[in-house]
GROMACS .gro file of C-alpha atoms in nm:
model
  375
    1UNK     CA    1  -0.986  -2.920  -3.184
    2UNK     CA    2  -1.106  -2.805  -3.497
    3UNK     CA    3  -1.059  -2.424  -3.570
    4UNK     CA    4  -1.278  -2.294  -3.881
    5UNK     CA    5  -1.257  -1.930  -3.956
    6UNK     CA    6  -1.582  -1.823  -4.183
    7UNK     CA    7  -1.560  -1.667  -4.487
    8UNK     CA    8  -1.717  -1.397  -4.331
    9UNK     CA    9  -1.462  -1.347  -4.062
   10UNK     CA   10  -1.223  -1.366  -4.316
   11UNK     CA   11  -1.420  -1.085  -4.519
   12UNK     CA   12  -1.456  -0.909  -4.196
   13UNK     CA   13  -1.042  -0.913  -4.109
   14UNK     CA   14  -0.990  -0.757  -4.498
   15UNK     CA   15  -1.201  -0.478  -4.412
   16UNK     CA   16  -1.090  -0.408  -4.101
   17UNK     CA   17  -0.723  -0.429  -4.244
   18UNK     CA   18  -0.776  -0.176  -4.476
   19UNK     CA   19  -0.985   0.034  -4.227
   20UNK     CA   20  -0.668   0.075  -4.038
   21UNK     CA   21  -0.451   0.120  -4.288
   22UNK     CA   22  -0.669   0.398  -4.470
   23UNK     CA   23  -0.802   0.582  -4.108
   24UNK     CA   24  -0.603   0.488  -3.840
   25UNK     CA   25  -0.243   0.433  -3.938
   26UNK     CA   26  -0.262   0.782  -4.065
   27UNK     CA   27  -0.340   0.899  -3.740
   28UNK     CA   28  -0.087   0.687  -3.507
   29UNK     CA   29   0.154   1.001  -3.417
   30UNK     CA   30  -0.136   1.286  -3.407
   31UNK     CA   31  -0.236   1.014  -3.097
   32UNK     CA   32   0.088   0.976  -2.948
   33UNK     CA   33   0.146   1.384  -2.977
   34UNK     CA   34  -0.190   1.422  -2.865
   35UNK     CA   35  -0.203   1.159  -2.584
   36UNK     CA   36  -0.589   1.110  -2.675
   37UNK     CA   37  -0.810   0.957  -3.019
   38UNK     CA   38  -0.958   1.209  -3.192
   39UNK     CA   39  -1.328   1.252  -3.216
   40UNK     CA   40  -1.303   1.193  -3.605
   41UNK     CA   41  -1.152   0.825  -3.571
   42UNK     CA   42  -1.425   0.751  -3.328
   43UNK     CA   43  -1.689   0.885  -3.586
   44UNK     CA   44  -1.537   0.674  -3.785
   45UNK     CA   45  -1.556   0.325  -3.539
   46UNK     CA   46  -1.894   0.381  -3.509
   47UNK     CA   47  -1.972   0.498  -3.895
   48UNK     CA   48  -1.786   0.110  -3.977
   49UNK     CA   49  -2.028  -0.057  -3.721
   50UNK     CA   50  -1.681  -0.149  -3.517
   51UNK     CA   51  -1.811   0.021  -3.192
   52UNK     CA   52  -2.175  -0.221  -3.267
   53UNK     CA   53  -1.965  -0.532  -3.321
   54UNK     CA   54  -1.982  -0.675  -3.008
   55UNK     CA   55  -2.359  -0.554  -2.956
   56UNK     CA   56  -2.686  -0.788  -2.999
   57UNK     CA   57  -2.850  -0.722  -3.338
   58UNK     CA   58  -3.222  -0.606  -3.176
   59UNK     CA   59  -2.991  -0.337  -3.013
   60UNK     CA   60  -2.835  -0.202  -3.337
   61UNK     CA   61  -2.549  -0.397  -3.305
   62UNK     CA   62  -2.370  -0.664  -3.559
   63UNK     CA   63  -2.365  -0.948  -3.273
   64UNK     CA   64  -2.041  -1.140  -3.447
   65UNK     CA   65  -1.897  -1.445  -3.371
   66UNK     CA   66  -1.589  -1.492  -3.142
   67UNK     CA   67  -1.376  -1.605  -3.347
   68UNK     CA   68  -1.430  -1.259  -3.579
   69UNK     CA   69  -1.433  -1.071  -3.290
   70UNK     CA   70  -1.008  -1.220  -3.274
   71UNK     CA   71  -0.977  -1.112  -3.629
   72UNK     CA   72  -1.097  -0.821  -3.524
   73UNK     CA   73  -0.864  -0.720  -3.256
   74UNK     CA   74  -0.629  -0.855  -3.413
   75UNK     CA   75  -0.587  -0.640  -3.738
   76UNK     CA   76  -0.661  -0.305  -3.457
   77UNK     CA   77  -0.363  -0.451  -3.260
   78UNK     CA   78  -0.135  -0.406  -3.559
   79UNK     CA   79  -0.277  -0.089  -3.636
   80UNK     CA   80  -0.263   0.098  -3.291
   81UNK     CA   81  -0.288  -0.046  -2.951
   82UNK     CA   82  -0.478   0.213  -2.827
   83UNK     CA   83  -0.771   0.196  -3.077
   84UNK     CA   84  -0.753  -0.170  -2.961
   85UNK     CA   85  -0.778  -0.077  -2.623
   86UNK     CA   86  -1.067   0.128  -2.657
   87UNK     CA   87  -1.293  -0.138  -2.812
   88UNK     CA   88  -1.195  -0.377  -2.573
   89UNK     CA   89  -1.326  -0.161  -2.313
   90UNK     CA   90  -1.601  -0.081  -2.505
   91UNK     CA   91  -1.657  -0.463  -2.533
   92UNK     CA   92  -1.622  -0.555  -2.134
   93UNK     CA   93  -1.929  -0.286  -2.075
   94UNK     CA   94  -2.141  -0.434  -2.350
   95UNK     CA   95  -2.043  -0.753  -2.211
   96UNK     CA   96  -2.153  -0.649  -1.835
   97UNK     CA   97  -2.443  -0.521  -1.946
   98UNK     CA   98  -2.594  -0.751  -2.204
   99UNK     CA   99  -2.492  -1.052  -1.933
  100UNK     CA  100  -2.654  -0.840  -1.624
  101UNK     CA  101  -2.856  -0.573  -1.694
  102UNK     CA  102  -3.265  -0.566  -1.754
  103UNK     CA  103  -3.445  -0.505  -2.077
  104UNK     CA  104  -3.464  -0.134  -2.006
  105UNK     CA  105  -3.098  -0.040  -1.924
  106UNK     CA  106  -2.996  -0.257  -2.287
  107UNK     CA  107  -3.252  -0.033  -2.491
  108UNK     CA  108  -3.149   0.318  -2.293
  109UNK     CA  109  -2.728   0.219  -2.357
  110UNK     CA  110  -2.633  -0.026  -2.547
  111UNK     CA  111  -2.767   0.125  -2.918
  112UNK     CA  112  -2.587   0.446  -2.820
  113UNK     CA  113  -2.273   0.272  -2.741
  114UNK     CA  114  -2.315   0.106  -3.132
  115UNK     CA  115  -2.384   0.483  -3.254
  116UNK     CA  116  -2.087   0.605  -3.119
  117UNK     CA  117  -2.326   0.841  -2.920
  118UNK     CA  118  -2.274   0.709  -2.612
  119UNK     CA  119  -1.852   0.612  -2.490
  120UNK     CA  120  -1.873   0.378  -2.221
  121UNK     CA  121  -1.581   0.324  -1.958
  122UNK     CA  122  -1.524   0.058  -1.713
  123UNK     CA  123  -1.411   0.192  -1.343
  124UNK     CA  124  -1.298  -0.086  -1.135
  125UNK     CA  125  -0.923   0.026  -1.057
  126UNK     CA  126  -0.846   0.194  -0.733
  127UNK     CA  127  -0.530   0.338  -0.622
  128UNK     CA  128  -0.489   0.100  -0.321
  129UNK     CA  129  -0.632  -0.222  -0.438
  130UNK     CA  130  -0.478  -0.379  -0.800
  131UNK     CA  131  -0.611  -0.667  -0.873
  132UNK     CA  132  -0.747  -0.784  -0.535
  133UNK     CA  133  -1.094  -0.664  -0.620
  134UNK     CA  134  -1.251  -0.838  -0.277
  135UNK     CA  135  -1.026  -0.547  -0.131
  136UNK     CA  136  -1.237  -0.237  -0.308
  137UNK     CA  137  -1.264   0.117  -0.059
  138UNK     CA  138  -1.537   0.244  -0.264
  139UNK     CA  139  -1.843   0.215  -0.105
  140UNK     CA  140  -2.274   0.245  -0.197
  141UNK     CA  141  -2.502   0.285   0.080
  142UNK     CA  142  -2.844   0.227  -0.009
  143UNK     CA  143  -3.101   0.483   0.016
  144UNK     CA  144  -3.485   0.517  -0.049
  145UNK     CA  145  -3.481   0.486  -0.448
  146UNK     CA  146  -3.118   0.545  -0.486
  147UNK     CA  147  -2.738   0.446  -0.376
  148UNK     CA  148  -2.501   0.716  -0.233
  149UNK     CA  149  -2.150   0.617  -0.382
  150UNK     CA  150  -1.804   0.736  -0.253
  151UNK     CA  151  -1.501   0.666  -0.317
  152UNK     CA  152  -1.220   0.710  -0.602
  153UNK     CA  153  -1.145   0.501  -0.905
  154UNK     CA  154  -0.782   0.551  -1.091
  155UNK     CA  155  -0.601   0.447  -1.439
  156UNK     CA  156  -0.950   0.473  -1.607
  157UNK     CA  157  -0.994   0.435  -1.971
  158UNK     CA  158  -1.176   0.636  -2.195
  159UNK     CA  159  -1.248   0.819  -1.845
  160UNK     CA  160  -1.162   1.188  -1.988
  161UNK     CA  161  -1.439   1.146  -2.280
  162UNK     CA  162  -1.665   0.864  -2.139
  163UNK     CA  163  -2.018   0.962  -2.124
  164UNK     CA  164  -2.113   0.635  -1.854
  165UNK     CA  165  -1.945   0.460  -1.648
  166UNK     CA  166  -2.019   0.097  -1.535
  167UNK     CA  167  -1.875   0.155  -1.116
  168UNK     CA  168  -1.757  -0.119  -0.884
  169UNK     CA  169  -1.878  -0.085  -0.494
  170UNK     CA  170  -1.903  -0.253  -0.144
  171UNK     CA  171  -2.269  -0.229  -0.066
  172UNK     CA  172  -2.309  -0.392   0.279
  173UNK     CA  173  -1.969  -0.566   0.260
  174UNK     CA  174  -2.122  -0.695  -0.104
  175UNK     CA  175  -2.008  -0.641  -0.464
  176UNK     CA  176  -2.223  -0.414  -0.673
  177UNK     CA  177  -2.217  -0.239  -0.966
  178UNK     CA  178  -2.361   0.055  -1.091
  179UNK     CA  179  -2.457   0.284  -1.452
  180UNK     CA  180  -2.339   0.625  -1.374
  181UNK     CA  181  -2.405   0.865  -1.631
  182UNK     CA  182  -2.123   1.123  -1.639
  183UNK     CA  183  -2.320   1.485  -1.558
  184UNK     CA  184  -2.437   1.282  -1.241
  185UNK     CA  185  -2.383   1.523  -0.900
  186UNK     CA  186  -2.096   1.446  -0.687
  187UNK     CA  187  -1.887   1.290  -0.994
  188UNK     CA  188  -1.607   1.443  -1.061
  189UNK     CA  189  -1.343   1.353  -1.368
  190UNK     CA  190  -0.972   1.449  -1.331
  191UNK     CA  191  -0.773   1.380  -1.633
  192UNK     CA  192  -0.453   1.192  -1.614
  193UNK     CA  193  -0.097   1.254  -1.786
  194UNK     CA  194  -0.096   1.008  -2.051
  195UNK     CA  195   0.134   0.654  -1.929
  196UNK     CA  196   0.464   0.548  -2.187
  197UNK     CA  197   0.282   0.305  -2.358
  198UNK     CA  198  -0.096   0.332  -2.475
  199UNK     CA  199  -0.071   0.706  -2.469
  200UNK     CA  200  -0.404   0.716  -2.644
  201UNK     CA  201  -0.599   0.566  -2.340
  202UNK     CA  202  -0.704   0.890  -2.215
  203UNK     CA  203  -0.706   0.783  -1.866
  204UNK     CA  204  -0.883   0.946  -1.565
  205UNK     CA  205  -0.944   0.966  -1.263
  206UNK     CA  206  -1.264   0.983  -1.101
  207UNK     CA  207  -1.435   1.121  -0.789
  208UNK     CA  208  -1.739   1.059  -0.615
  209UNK     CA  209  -1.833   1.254  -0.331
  210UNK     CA  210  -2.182   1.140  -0.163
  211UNK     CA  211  -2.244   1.070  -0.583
  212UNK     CA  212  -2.647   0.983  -0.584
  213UNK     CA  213  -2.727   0.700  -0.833
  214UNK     CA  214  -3.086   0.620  -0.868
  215UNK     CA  215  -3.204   0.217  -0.811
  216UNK     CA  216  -3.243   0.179  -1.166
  217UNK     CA  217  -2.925   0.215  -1.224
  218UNK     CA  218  -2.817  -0.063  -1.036
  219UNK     CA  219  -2.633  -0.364  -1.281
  220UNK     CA  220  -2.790  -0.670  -1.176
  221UNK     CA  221  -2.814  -0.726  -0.799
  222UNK     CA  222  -2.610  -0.626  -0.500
  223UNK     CA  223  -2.409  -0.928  -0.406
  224UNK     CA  224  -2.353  -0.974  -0.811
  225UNK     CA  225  -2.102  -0.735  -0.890
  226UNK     CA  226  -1.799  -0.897  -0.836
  227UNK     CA  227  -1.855  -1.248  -0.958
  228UNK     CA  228  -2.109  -1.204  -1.248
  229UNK     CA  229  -2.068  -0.885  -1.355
  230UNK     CA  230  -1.708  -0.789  -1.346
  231UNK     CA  231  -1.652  -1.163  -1.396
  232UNK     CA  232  -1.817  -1.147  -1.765
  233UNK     CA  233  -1.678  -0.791  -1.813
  234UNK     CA  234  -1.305  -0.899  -1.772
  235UNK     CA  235  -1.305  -1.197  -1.937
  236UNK     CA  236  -1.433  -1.013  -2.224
  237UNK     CA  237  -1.124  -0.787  -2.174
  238UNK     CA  238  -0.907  -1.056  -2.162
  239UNK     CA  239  -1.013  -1.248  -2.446
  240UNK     CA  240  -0.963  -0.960  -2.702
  241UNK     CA  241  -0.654  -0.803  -2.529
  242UNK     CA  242  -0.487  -1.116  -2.598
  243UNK     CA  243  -0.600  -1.086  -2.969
  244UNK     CA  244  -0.474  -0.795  -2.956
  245UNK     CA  245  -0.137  -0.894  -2.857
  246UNK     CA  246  -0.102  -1.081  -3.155
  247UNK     CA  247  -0.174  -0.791  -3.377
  248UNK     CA  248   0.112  -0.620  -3.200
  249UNK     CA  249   0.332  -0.936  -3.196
  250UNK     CA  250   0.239  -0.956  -3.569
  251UNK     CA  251   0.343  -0.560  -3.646
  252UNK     CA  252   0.685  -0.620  -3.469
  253UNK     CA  253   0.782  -0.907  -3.689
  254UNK     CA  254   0.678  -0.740  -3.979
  255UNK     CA  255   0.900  -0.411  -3.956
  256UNK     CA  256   1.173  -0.689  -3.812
  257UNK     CA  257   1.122  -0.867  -4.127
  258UNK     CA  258   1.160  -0.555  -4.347
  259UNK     CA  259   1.477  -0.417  -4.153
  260UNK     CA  260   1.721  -0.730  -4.139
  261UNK     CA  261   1.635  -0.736  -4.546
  262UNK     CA  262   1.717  -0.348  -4.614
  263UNK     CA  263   2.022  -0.340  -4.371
  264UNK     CA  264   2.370  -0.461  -4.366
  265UNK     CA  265   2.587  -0.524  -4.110
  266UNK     CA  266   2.979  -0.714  -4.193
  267UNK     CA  267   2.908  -0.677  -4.543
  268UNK     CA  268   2.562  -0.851  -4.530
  269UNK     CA  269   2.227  -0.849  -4.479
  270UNK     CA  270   2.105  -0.922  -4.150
  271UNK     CA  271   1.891  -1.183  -4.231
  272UNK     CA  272   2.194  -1.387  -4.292
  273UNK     CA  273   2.300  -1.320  -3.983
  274UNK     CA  274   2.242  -1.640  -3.735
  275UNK     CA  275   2.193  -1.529  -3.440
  276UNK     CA  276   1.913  -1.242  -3.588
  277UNK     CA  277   1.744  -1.565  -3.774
  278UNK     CA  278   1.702  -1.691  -3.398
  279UNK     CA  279   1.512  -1.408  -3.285
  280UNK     CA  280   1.296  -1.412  -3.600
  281UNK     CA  281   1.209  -1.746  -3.535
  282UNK     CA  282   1.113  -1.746  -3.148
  283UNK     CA  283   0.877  -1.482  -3.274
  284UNK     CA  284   0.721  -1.653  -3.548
  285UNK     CA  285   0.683  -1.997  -3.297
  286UNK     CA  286   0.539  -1.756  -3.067
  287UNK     CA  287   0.278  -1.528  -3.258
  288UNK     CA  288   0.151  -1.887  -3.365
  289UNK     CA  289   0.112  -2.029  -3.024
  290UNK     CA  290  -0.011  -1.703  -2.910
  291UNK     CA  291  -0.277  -1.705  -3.233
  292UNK     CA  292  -0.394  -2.085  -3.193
  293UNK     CA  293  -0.454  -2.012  -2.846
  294UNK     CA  294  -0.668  -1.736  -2.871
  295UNK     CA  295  -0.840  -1.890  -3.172
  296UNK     CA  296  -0.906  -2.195  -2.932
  297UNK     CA  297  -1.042  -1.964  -2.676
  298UNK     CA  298  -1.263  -1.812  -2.947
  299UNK     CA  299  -1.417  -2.193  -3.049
  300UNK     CA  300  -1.436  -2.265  -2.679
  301UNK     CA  301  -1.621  -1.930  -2.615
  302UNK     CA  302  -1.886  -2.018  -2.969
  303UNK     CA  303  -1.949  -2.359  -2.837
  304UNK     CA  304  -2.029  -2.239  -2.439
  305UNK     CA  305  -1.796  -2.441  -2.327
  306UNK     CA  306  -1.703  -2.329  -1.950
  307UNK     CA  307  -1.340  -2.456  -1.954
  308UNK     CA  308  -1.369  -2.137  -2.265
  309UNK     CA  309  -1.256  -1.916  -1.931
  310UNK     CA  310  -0.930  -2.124  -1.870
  311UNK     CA  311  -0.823  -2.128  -2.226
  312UNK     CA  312  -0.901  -1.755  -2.238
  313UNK     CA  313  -0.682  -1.674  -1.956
  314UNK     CA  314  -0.401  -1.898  -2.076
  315UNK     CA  315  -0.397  -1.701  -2.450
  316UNK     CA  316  -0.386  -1.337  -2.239
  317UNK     CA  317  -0.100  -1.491  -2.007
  318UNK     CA  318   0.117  -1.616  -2.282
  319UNK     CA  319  -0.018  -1.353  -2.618
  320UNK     CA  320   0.118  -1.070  -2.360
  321UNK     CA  321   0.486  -1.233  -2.317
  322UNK     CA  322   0.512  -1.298  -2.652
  323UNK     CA  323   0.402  -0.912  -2.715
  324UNK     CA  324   0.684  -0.818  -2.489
  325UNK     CA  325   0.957  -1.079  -2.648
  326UNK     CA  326   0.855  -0.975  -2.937
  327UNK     CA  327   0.921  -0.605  -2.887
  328UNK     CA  328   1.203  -0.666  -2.703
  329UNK     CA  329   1.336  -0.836  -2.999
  330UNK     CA  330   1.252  -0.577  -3.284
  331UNK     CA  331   1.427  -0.306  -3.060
  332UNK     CA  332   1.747  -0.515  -3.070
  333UNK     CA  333   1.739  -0.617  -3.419
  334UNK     CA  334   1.660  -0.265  -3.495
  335UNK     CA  335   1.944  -0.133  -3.253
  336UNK     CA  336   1.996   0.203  -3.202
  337UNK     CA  337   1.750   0.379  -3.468
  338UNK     CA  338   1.467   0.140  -3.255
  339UNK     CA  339   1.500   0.322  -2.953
  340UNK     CA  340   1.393   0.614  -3.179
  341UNK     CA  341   1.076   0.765  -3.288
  342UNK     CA  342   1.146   0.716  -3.615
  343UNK     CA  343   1.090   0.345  -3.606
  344UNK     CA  344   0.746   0.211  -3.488
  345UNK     CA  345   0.902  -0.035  -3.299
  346UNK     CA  346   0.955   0.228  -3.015
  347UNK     CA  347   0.621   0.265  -2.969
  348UNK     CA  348   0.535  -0.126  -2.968
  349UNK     CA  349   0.777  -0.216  -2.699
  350UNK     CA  350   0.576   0.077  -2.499
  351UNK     CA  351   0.245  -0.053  -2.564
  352UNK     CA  352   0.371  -0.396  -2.517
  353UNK     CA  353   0.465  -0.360  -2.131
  354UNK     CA  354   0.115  -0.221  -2.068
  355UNK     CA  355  -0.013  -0.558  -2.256
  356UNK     CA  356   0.113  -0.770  -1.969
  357UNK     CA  357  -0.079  -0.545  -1.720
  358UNK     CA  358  -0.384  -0.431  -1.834
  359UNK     CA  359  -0.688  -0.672  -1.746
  360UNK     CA  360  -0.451  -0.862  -1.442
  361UNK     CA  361  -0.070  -0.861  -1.430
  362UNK     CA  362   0.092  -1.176  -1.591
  363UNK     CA  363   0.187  -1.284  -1.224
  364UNK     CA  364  -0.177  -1.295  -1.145
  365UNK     CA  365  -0.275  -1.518  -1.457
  366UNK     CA  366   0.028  -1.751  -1.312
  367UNK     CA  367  -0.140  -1.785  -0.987
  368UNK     CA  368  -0.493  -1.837  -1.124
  369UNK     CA  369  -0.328  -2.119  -1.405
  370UNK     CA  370  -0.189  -2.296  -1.178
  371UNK     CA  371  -0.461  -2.342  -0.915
  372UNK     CA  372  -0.702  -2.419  -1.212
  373UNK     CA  373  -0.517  -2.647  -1.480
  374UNK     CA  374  -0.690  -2.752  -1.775
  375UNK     CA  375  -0.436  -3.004  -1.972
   0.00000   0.00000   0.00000
């Protein structure tokens, strides 16, 4: 398959570059120390249209390709994984609601979301439930004019600053989901300690208690929720999470690259060392593999080609190994000064090991593979 990268996704991946280099790199321990991204850097998203990428043009959005979408993820993956994160969640709401919601709910959220006005977050996760969404507790009963929603949603992203939530529900034993706009009655947000890797996440959880959600707000149609909507959603998420991954496979060879030339070990360098040159070059094969597939996924996803899903989910499944091989490997070559906060490296092998379970667990992509081959 032929993979052509525009000139203007290349442009796009030079800006974005030096976006991160100049506003978020910068920034990388304030969010560690902080456990939360600052209200400046997200000015600063939205004031660079990166919050809009992902958005349809007639909604103030930039509407770009897949393929710059990957560039785009990709350069943010290098930078910090959790500035990544948040656009990919970002993305999977515009996603769910540009695939499933009316005219009316695109023009009320979706050019506040490219403004930076409005910070979506997408509450699926339970406590009890993991991936097995079929197995959901929280429940909408349907009213005159309006759902009731209970229930409790955990490990949510962006949850401690979101402004709307997209919420997954059983309504009659069906999936739904629904807009709920955070001052709603009956919500209630609990913040969460920040987790060892992705420490930026700001994570949440949230609370509904007899939470009254008026009809309107319903995203597409009860029975819908599950299989279109979420559907769409994650394989939004997993599409740029995997590009992602190859930003952060990408930032551990480079500061693996730059130690084994400035240190010496028996008198010389370790580059010359065999046994490092190994470990360079399993994650070199792999950041490629990892890149072509996503790229391939990206072509797939242009075109509308539906076996785009398959590809898409066999880029997450192996971009998030080679994230974790990768990190594993620039904490050994680094040894000892790696396990440190003085090397960055620390912090990718964190964020790595949330890579392979964010947006389904790596054993759930090798079930779904499997069952669904596409050779």
């Amino acid at each position: 398959m032929l993979i052509k990268i525009s000139e203007q996704a290349k442009k796009l991946q030079t800006d974005v570059r030096l976006f991160v280099e100049r506003e978020i790199i910068p920034q990388v321990q304030s969010i560690e120390n902080d456990g939360r991204i600052s209200e400046e850097i997200v000015s600063k998203l939205a004031g660079n249209h990166l919050l809009g990428m992902m958005i349809p043009e007639e909604y103030g959005g930039q509407n770009i390709d897949p393929l710059s979408l990957a560039l785009l993820h990709e350069e943010l993956g290098q930078g910090h994984t959790s500035v990544e994160n948040m656009l990919t969640v970002v993305g999977m709401v515009v996603k769910a609601i540009t695939s499933a919601g009316d005219e009316e709910q695109k023009k009320r959220w979706l050019p506040g979301i490219a403004a930076g006005s409005v910070i979506p977050a997408f509450a699926m996760s339970e406590s009890n439930i993991g991936s097995d969404i079929k197995g959901m507790e929280t429940v909408a009963v349907k009213g005159d004019g309006h759902f009731m929603l209970k229930g409790n949603k955990k490990w949510i992203t962006l949850g401690q600053i979101a402004d709307l939530f997209i919420v997954f529900a059983k309504c009659d034993n069906r999936g739904a989901a629904f807009l709920v706009e955070r001052d709603t009655p009956g919500l209630s947000v609990v913040p969460m300690s920040p987790t060892f890797g992705l420490r930026g996440n700001m994570l949440a959880e949230l609370h509904f208690d007899d939470c009254q959600i008026p009809e309107a707000n319903l995203l597409g149609r009860i029975g819908s929720g599950f299989n279109r909507v979420a559907a769409f959603a994650l394989d939004e998420g997993r599409y740029t999470t995997a590009c992602g991954c190859v930003g952060l496979g990408k930032a551990c060879l480079n500061a693996s690259l730059k130690y084994v030339n400035q240190r010496k070990q028996f008198d010389v360098y370790l580059k010359e060392h065999q046994l490092v040159q190994k470990m360079i070059t399993e994650m070199i094969v792999n950041i490629q593999t990892a890149k072509l597939l996503c790229y391939q996924a990206g072509t797939l996803r242009e075109m509308k080609d539906p076996t785009s899903i398959s590809y898409t989910l066999m880029a997450k499944y192996h971009a998030s190994k080679m994230a974790n091989l990768a990190a594993d490997y620039a904490i050994q070559i680094h040894g000892a000064v790696g396990c440190s906060t003085e090397y960055a490296v620390e912090r990718y092998y964190r964020d790595a090991k949330i890579m392979e379970i964010i947006e389904g667990s790596t054993q759930l992509y090798e079930m779904q593979i499997a069952k669904n081959p596409v050779i």
